[in-house]
Coordinates of C-alpha atoms and ligand atoms in Angstrom, one line a residue:
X931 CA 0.7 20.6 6.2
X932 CA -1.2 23.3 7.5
X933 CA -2.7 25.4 4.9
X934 CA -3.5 29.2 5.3
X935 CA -5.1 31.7 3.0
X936 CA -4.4 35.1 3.1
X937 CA -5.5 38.1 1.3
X938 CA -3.1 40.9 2.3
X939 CA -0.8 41.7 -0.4
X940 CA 2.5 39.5 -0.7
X941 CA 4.9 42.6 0.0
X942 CA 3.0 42.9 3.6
X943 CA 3.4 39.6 5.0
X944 CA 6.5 38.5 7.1
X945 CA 7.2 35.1 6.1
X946 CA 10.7 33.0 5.9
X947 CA 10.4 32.9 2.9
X948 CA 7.9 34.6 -0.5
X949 CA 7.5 32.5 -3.1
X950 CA 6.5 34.5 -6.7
X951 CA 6.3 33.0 -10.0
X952 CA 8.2 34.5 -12.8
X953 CA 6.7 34.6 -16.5
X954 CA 8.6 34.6 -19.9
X955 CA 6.1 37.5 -22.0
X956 CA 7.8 37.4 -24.8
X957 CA 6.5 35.8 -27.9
X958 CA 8.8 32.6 -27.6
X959 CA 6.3 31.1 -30.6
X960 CA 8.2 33.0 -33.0
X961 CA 11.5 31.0 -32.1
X962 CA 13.8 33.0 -32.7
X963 CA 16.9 31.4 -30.8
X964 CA 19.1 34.7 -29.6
X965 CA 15.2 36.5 -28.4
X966 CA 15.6 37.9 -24.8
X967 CA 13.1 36.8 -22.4
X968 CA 10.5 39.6 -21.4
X969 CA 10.5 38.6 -17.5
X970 CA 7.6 39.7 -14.9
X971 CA 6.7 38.8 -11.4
X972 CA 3.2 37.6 -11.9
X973 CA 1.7 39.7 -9.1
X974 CA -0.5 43.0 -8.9
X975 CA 2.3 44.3 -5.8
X976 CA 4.4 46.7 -6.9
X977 CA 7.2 46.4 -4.1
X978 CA 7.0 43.0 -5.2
X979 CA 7.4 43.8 -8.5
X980 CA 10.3 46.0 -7.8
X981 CA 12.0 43.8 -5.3
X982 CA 12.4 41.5 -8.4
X983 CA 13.1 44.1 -10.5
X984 CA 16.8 44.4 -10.9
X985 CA 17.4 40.8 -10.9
X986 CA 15.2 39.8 -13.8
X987 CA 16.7 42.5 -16.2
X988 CA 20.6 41.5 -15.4
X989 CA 20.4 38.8 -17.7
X990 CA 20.7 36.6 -15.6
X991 CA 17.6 35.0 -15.5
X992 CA 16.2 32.6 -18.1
X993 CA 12.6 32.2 -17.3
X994 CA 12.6 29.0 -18.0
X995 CA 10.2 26.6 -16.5
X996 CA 11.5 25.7 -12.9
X997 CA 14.3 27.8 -13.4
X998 CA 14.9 29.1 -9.2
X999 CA 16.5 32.3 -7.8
X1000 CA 17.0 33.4 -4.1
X1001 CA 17.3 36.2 -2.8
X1002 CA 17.7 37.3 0.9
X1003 CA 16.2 40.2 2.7
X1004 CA 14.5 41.2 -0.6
X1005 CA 14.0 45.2 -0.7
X1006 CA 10.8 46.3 0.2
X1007 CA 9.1 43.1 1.3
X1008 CA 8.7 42.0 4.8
X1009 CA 9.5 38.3 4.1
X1010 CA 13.5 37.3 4.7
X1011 CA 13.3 35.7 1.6
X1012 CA 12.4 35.8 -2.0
X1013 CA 11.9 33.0 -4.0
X1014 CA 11.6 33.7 -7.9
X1015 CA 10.5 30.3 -9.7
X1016 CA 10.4 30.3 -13.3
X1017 CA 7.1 29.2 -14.8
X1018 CA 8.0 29.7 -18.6
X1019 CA 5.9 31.1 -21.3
X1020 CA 3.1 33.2 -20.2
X1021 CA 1.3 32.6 -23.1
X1022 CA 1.6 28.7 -22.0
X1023 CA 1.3 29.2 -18.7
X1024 CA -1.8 27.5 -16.8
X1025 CA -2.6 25.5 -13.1
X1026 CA -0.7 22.6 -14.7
X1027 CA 2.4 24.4 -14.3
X1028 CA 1.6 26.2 -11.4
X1029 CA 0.9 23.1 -9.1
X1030 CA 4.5 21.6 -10.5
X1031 CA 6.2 25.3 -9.3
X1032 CA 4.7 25.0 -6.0
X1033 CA 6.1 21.7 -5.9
X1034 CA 9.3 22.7 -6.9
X1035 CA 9.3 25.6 -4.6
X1036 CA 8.4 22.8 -1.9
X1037 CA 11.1 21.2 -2.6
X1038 CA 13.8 24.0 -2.8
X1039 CA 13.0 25.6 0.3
X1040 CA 12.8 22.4 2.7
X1041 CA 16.5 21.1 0.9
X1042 CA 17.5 24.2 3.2
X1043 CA 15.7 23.6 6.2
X1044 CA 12.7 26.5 6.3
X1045 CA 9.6 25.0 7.3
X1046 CA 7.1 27.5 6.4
X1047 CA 6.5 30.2 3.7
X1048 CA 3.8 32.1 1.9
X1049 CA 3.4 31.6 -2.3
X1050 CA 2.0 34.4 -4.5
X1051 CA -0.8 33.1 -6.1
X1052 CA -0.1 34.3 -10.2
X1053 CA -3.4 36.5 -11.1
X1054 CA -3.2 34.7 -14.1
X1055 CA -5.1 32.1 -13.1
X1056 CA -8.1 32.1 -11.1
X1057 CA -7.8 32.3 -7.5
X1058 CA -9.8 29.4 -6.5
X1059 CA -8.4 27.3 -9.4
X1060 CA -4.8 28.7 -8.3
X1061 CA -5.3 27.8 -4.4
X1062 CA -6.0 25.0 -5.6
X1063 CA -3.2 24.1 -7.7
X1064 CA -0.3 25.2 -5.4
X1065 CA -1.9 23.5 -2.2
X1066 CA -2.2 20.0 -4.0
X1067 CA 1.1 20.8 -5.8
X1068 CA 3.1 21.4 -2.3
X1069 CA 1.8 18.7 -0.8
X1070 CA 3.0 16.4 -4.0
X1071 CA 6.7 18.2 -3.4
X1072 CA 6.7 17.6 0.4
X1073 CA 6.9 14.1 0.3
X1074 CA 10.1 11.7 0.1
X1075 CA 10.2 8.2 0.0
X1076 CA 13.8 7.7 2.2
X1077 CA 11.6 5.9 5.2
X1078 CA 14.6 3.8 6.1
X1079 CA 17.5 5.6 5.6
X1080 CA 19.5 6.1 8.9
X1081 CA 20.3 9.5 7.8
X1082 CA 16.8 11.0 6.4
X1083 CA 16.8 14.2 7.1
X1084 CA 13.1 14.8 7.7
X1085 CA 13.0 17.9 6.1
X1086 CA 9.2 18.6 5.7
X1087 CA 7.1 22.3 5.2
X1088 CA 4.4 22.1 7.8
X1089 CA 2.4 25.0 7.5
X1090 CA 1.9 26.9 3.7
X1091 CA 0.3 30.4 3.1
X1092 CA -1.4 31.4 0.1
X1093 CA -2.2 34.8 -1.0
X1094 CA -4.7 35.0 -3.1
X1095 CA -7.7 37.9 -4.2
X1096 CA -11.1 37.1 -3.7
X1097 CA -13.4 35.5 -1.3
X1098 CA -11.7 34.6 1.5
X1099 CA -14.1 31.8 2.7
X1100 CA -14.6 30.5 -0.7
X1101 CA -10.6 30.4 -0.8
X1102 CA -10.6 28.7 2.2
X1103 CA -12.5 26.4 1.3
X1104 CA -10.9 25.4 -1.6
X1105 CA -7.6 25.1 0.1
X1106 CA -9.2 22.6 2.8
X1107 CA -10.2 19.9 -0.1
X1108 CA -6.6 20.5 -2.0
X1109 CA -5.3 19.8 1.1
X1110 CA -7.5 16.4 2.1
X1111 CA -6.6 15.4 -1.8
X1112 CA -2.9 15.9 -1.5
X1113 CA -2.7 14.5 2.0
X1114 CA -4.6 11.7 0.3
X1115 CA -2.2 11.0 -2.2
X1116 CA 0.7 10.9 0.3
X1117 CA -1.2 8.4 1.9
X1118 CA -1.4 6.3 -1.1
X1119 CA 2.6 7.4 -2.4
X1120 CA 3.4 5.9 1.5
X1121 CA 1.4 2.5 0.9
X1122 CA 2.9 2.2 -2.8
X1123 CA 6.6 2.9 -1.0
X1124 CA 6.7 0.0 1.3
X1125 CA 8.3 -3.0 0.4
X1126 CA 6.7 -6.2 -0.2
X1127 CA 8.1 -7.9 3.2
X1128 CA 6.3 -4.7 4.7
X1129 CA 3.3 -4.4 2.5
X1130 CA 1.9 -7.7 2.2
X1131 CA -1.9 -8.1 1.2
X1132 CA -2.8 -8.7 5.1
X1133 CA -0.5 -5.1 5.8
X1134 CA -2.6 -3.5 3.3
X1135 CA -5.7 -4.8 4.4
X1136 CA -4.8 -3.4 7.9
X1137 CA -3.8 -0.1 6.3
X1138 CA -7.4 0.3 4.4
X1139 CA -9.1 -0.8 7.9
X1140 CA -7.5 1.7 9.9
X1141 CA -8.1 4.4 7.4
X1142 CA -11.8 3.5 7.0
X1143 CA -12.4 3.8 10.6
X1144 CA -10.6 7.1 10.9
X1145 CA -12.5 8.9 8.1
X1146 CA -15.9 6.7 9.1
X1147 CA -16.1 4.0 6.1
X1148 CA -17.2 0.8 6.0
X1149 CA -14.6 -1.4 5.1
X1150 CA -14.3 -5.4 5.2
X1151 CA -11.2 -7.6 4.8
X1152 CA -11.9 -10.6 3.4
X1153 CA -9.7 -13.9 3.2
X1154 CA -8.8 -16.8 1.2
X1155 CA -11.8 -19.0 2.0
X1156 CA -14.4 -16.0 1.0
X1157 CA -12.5 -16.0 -2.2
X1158 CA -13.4 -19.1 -3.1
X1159 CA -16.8 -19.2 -1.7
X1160 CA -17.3 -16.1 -4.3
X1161 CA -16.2 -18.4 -6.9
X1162 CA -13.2 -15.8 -7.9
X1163 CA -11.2 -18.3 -9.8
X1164 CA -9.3 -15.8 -11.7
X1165 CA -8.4 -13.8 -8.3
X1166 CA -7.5 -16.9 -6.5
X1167 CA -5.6 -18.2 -9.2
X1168 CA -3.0 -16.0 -8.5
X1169 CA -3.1 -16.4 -5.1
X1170 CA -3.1 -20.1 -4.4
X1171 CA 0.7 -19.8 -5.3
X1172 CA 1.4 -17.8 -2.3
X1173 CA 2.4 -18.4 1.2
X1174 CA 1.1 -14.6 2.1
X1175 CA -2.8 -15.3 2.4
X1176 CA -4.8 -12.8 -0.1
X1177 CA -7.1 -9.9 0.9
X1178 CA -10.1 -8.9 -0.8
X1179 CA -10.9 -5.3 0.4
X1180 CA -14.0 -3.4 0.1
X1181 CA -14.6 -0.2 1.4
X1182 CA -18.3 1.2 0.8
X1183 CA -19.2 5.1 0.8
X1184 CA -22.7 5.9 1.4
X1185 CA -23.8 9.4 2.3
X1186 CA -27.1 10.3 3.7
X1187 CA -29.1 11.6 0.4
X1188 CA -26.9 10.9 -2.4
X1189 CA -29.4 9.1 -4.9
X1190 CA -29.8 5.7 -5.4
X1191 CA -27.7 5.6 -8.5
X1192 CA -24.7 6.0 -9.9
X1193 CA -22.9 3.5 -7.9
X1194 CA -19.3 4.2 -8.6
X1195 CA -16.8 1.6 -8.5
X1196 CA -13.1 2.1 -8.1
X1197 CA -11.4 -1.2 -8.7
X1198 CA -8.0 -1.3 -7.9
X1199 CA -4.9 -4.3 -8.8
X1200 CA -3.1 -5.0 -5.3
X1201 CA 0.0 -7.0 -6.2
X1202 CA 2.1 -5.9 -3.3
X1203 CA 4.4 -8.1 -5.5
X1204 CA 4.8 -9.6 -8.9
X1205 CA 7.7 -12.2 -9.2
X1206 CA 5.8 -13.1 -12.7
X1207 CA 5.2 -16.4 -11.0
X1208 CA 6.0 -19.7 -13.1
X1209 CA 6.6 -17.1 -15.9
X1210 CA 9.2 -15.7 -13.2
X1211 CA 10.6 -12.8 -14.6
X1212 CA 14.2 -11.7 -15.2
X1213 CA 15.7 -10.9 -11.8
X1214 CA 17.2 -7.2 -13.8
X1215 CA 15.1 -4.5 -12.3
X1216 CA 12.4 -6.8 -10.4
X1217 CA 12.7 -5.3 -7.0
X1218 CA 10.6 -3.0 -8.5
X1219 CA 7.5 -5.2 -8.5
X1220 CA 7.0 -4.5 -4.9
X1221 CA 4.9 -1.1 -6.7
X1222 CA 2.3 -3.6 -8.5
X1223 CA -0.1 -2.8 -6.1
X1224 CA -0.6 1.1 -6.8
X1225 CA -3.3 0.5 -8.5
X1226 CA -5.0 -0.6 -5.1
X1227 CA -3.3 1.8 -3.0
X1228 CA -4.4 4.6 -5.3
X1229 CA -8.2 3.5 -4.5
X1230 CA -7.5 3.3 -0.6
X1231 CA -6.4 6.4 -1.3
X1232 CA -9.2 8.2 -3.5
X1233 CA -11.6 6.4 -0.6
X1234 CA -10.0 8.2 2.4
X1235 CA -10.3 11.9 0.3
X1236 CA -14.1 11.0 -0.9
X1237 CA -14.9 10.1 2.8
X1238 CA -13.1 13.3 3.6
X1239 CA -14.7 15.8 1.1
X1240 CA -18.2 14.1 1.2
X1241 CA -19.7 14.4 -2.3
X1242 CA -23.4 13.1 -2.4
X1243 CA -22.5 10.1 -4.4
X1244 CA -22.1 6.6 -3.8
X1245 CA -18.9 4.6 -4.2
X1246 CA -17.6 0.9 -3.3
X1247 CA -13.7 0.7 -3.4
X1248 CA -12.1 -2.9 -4.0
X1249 CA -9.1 -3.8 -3.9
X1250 CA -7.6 -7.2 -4.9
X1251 CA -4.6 -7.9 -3.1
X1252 CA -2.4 -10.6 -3.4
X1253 CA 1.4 -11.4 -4.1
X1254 CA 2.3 -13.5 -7.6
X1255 CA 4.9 -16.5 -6.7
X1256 CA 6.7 -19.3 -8.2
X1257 CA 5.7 -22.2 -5.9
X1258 CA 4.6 -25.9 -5.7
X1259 CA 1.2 -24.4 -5.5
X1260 CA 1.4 -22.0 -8.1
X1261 CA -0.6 -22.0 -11.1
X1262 CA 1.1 -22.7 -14.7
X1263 CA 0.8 -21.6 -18.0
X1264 CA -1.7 -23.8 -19.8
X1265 CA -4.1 -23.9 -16.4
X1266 CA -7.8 -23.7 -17.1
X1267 CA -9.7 -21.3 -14.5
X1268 CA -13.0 -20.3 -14.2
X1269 CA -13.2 -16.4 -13.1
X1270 CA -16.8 -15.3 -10.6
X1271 CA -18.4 -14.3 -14.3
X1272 CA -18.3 -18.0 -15.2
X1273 CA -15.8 -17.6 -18.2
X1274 CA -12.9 -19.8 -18.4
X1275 CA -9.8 -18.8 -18.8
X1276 CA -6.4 -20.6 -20.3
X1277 CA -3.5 -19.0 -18.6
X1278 CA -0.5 -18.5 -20.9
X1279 CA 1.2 -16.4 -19.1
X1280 CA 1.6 -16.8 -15.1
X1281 CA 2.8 -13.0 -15.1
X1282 CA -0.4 -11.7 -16.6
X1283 CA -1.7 -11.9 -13.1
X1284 CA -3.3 -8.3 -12.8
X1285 CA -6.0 -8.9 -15.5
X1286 CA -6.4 -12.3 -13.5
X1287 CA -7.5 -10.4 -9.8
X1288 CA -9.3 -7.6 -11.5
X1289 CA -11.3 -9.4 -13.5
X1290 CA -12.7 -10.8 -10.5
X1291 CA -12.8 -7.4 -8.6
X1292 CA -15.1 -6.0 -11.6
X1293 CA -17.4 -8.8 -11.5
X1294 CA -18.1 -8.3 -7.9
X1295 CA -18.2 -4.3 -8.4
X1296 CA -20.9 -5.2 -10.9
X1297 CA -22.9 -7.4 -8.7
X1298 CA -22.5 -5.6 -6.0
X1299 CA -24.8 -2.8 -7.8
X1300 CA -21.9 -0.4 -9.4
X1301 CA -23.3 1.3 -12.3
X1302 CA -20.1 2.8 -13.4
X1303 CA -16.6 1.0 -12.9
X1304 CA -13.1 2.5 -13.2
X1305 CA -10.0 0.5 -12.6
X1306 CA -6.2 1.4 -12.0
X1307 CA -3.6 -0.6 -12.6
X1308 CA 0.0 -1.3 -12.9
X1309 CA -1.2 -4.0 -15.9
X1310 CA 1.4 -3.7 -18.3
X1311 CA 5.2 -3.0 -19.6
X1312 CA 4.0 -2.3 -23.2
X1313 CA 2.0 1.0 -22.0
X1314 CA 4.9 2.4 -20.8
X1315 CA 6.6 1.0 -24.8
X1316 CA 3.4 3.2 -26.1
X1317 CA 3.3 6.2 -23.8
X1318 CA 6.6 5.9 -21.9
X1319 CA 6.7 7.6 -18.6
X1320 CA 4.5 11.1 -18.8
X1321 CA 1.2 9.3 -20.3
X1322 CA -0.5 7.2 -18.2
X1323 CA -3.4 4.4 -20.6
X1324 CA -7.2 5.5 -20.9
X1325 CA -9.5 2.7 -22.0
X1326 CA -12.9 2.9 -22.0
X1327 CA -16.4 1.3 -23.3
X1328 CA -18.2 3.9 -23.2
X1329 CA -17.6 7.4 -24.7
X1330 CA -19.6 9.8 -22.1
X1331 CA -18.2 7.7 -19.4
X1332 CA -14.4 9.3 -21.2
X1333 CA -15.5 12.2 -21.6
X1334 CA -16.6 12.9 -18.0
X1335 CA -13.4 11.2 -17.3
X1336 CA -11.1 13.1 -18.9
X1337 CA -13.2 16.6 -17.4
X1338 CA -12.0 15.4 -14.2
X1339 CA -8.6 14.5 -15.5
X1340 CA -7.8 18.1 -17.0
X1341 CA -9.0 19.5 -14.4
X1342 CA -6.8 17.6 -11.5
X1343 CA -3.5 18.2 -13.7
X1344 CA -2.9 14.5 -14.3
X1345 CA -1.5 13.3 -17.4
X1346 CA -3.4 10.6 -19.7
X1347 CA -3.6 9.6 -23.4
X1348 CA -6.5 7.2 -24.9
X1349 CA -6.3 3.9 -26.4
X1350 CA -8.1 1.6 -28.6
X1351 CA -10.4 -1.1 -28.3
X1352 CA -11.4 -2.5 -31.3
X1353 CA -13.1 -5.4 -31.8
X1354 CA -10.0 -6.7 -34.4
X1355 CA -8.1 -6.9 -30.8
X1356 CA -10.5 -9.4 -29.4
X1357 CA -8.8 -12.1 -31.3
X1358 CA -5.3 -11.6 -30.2
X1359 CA -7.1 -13.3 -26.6
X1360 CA -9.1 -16.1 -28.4
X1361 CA -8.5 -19.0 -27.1
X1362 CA -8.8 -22.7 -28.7
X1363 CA -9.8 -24.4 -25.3
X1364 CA -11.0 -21.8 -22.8
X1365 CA -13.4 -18.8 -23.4
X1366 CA -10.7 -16.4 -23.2
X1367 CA -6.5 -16.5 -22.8
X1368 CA -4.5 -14.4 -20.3
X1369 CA -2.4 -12.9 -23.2
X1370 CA -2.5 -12.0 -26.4
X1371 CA 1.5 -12.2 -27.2
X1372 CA 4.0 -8.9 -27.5
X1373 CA 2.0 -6.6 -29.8
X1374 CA -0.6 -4.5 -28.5
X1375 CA -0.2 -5.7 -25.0
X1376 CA -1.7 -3.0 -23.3
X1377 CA -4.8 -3.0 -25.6
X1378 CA -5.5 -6.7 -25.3
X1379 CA -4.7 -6.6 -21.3
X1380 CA -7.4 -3.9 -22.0
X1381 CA -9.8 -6.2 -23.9
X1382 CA -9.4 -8.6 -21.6
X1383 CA -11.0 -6.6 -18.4
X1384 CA -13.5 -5.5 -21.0
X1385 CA -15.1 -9.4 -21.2
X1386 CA -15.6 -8.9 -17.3
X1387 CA -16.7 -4.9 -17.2
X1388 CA -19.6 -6.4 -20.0
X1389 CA -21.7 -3.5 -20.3
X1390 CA -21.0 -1.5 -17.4
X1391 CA -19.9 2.4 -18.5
X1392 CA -16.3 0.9 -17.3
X1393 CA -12.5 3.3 -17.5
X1394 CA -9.4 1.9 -17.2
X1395 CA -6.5 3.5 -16.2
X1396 CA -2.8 1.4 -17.1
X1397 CA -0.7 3.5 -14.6
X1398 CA 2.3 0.9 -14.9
X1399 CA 4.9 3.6 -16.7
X1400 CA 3.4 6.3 -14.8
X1401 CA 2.9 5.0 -11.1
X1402 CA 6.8 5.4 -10.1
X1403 CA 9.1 7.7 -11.0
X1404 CA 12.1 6.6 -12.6
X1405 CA 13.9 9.6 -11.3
X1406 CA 13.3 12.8 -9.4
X1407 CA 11.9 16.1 -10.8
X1408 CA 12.2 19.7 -9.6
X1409 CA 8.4 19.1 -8.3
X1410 CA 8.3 15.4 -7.2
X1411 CA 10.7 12.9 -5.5
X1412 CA 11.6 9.5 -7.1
X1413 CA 9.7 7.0 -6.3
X1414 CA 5.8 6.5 -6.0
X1415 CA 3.7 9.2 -7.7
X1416 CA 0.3 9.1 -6.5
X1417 CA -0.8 9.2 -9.9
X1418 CA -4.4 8.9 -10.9
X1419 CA -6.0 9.6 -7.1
X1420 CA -7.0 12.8 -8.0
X1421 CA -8.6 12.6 -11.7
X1422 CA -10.6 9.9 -9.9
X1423 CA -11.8 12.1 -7.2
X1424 CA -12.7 14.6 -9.5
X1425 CA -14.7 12.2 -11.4
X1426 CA -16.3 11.1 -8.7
X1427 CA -17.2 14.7 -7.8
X1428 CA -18.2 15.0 -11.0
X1429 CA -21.5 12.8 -10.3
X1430 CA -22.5 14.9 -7.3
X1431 CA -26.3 16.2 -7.5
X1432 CA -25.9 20.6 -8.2
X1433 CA -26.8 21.1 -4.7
Ligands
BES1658 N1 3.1 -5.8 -13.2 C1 3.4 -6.1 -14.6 C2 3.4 -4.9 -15.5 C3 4.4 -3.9 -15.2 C4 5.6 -3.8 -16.0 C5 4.2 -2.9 -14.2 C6 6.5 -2.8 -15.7 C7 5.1 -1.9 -14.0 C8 6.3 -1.9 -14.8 C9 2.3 -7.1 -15.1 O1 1.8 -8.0 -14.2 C10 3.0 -7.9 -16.1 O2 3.9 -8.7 -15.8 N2 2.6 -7.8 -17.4 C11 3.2 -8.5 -18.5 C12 2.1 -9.1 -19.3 C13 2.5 -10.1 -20.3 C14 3.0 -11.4 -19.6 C15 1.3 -10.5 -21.2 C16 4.0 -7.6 -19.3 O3 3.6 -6.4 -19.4 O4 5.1 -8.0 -19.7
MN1659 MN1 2.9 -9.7 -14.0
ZN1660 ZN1 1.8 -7.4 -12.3

């Protein structure tokens, strides 16, 4: 998508279509049930203000949030059309919302075929914050997952204007790196979309490689037999019971004068997909399995924007990709493996697989001189029992390591809730034979899939992020298609940001 920046006012530009945001200023805190809305176009434009003007005192506006009115050849405006969304309270209103309105608006005006169009930025928010928001936010709308549908339509907005006060070059520059981090994103929602007979851990491997070479990153594949040379029993445990040969994938960013240290590790659960193995799973819903390896994707992902946006910091992405199967080869419950660290591990459940690859894929972040580790995965069901769909998991070992975090996660829009890790937890995952067992039963599954990846981060400042209830979406929304969400990419290029030297 092409992205423009403009600073002429909205009423002046000729466009297909204006996009304005509408605010609610009354005090809906009071809630009072029969109170009238208070509606405004948030813009400094008068003619704007006026071309609105009739329409949101008729009544028949709500204000509500995503709430979407049309109207054609708008009076005094040069644009053919005017596009009022709703952002809700004004008192509430902040870039969270506005990058899910430019999503929305995305999404309303490609369902009818315009291609381009230019969106208000609200001077409620800042304008570099609000450039931003609505250029990552339209690029999250403009993507639908219907690859192989005979009739996709195709419908896509190529080119997106922003109008916005301020410091045109600064603007501009602000709307290049939302667009490298949304473009990013759809990279990773197009990886996560594929199916498993199209995505298998060579596919991905190939994906990763190309990308690295496009953006200039090193990256290496590697195969079963340097799985085992590395000693990764846990990884390969999962993989021996496959017919699809695994791929170990490590993509290294190393800019000229970034300091020695941090080394940030993005570690990232590839599953491209999870039958459950010997512990198959119920066959009810499993197609859905073939998204166990966003957690990986989203790290392919967050590579190709780092490479792109060049903070002076170092970062190694891996990515442990592999299917789980039922086979003659497969593990089974009861199996004794020894993961890279050299702890043994008594396998209860085949279909706690993820905790299995990554525990490897943090032991060689470690050794391979990460001094900071974060981890995504689609680990378990009982996150998405805790926080259902709008929450994705925070754990963490470390509390500056969460508080830089979750910086970088308020500030990227993305949605996250912490969770424990007590020590009491540890002995849910005691084992009687082994060092450590793959599960700790139905209660508290996402904190002791947690604890578990703790044994292996040791004492490495070490996030992880449980995107398994957050990852896909269960159905569409007025700013997102169903399907693959992208989710987590761009807290964790913020973060990465984050450790850039003030330059
Ligand atoms: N990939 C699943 C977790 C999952 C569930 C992801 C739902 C997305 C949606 C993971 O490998 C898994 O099977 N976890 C088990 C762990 C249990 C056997 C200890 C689970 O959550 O049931
Ligand atoms: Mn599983
Ligand atoms: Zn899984």
């Amino acid at each position: 998508m092409k992205t423009i920046i403009s600073s002429s006012s909205p009423s002046a530009l000729e466009t297909d279509s204006l996009v304005a945001v509408v605010l609610d200023e009354s005090n809906s805190a009071s809630g009072e049930k029969d109170k009238k809305p208070e509606l405004k176009v948030a813009t400094s434009d008068p003619a704007l203000q006026a071309a609105a003007a009739d329409l949101l005192v008729s009544g028949e506006v709500s204000g509500k949030l995503f709430e979407t009115n049309l109207l054609h050849k708008p009076a005094s405006l040069k644009a053919k059309r005017l596009l009022l969304v709703s952002g809700g309270s004004a008192k509430k209103f902040s870039s969270y919302e506005l990058r899910r309105l430019a999503g929305a608006a995305v999404r309303t005006l490609k369902g009818r075929g315009i291609r381009s169009f230019t969106f208000a930025a609200p001077p409620e928010i800042p304008s570099e914050e609000a450039v931003r928001a609505i250029i990552e936010g339209a690029h999250v709308g403009n993507f639908d997952p219907d690859y192989y549908r005979s009739d996709r339509k195709d419908q896509k907005i190529d080119e997106v204007t922003v109008v916005a006060a301020g410091d045109t070059k600064a603007l501009e520059s602000a709307a290049n790196e939302a667009r490298i981090i949304g473009e990013s994103q759809n990279f990773t929602r197009d990886l996560v979309n594929e199916p498993s007979n199209r995505m298998t851990p060579t596919i991905l491997g190939e994906r990763a490689k190309k990308m690295c070479a496009e953006v200039g990153l090193k990256c290496e594949v590697y195969g079963a037999d340097k799985i085992k040379e590395l000693k990764m029993g846990a990884f390969w445990s999962v993989a021996q019971g496959s017919d699809e040969p695994p791929a170990l994938i490590i993509m290294t960013y190393e800019p000229a004068g970034a300091p020695a240290k941090p080394v940030v590790g993005l570690v990232g659960k590839g599953i491209t997909f999870d039958t459950g193995g010997i512990s198959i799973k119920p066959a009810d819903g499993m197609e859905k399995m073939k998204y166990d390896m966003a957690g990986g994707a989203t790290m392919i992902g967050a590579m190709r924007a780092i490479a792109l946006l060049k903070p002076k910091v170092k970062v190694i992405g891996i990515v442990c990709a592999t299917e789980n199967m039922p086979s003659g080869k497969a593990q089974k419950p009861g199996d004794v493996q020894i993961a890279m660290s050299g702890k043994s591990i008594e396998i209860i459940n085949t279909d706690a697989e993820g905790r299995l690859v990554l525990a490897d894929g943090l032991h060689y972040a470690r050794q391979l001189g990460c001094t900071h580790l974060v981890d995504a995965a689609t680990l378990t069901g009982a996150v998405v029992v805790a926080l259902g769909y709008a929450n994705a998991g925070i754990f963490a070992n470390d509390d500056d390591m969460y508080n830089r975090f979750k910086q970088a996660n308020a500030k990227a829009g993305e949605k996250m809730w912490r969770l424990p890790l007590d020590d009491e937890y540890k002995d849910m995952i005691r084992s009687s034979i082994a060092d450590i067992m793959n599960s700790g039963g139905r209660w508290g599954g996402a904190v002791t899939a947690a604890m578990f990846l703790k044994e292996f981060a040791e004492d490495t400042p070490w996030i992880h992020l449980d995107i398994a209830g957050t990852a896909w979406m269960e159905d569409q929304k007025p700013w997102i298609a169903k399907g693959p969400s992208g989710i987590a990419l761009r807290s964790l290029v913020e973060f990465v940001k984050g450790f850039a030297p003030a330059s």
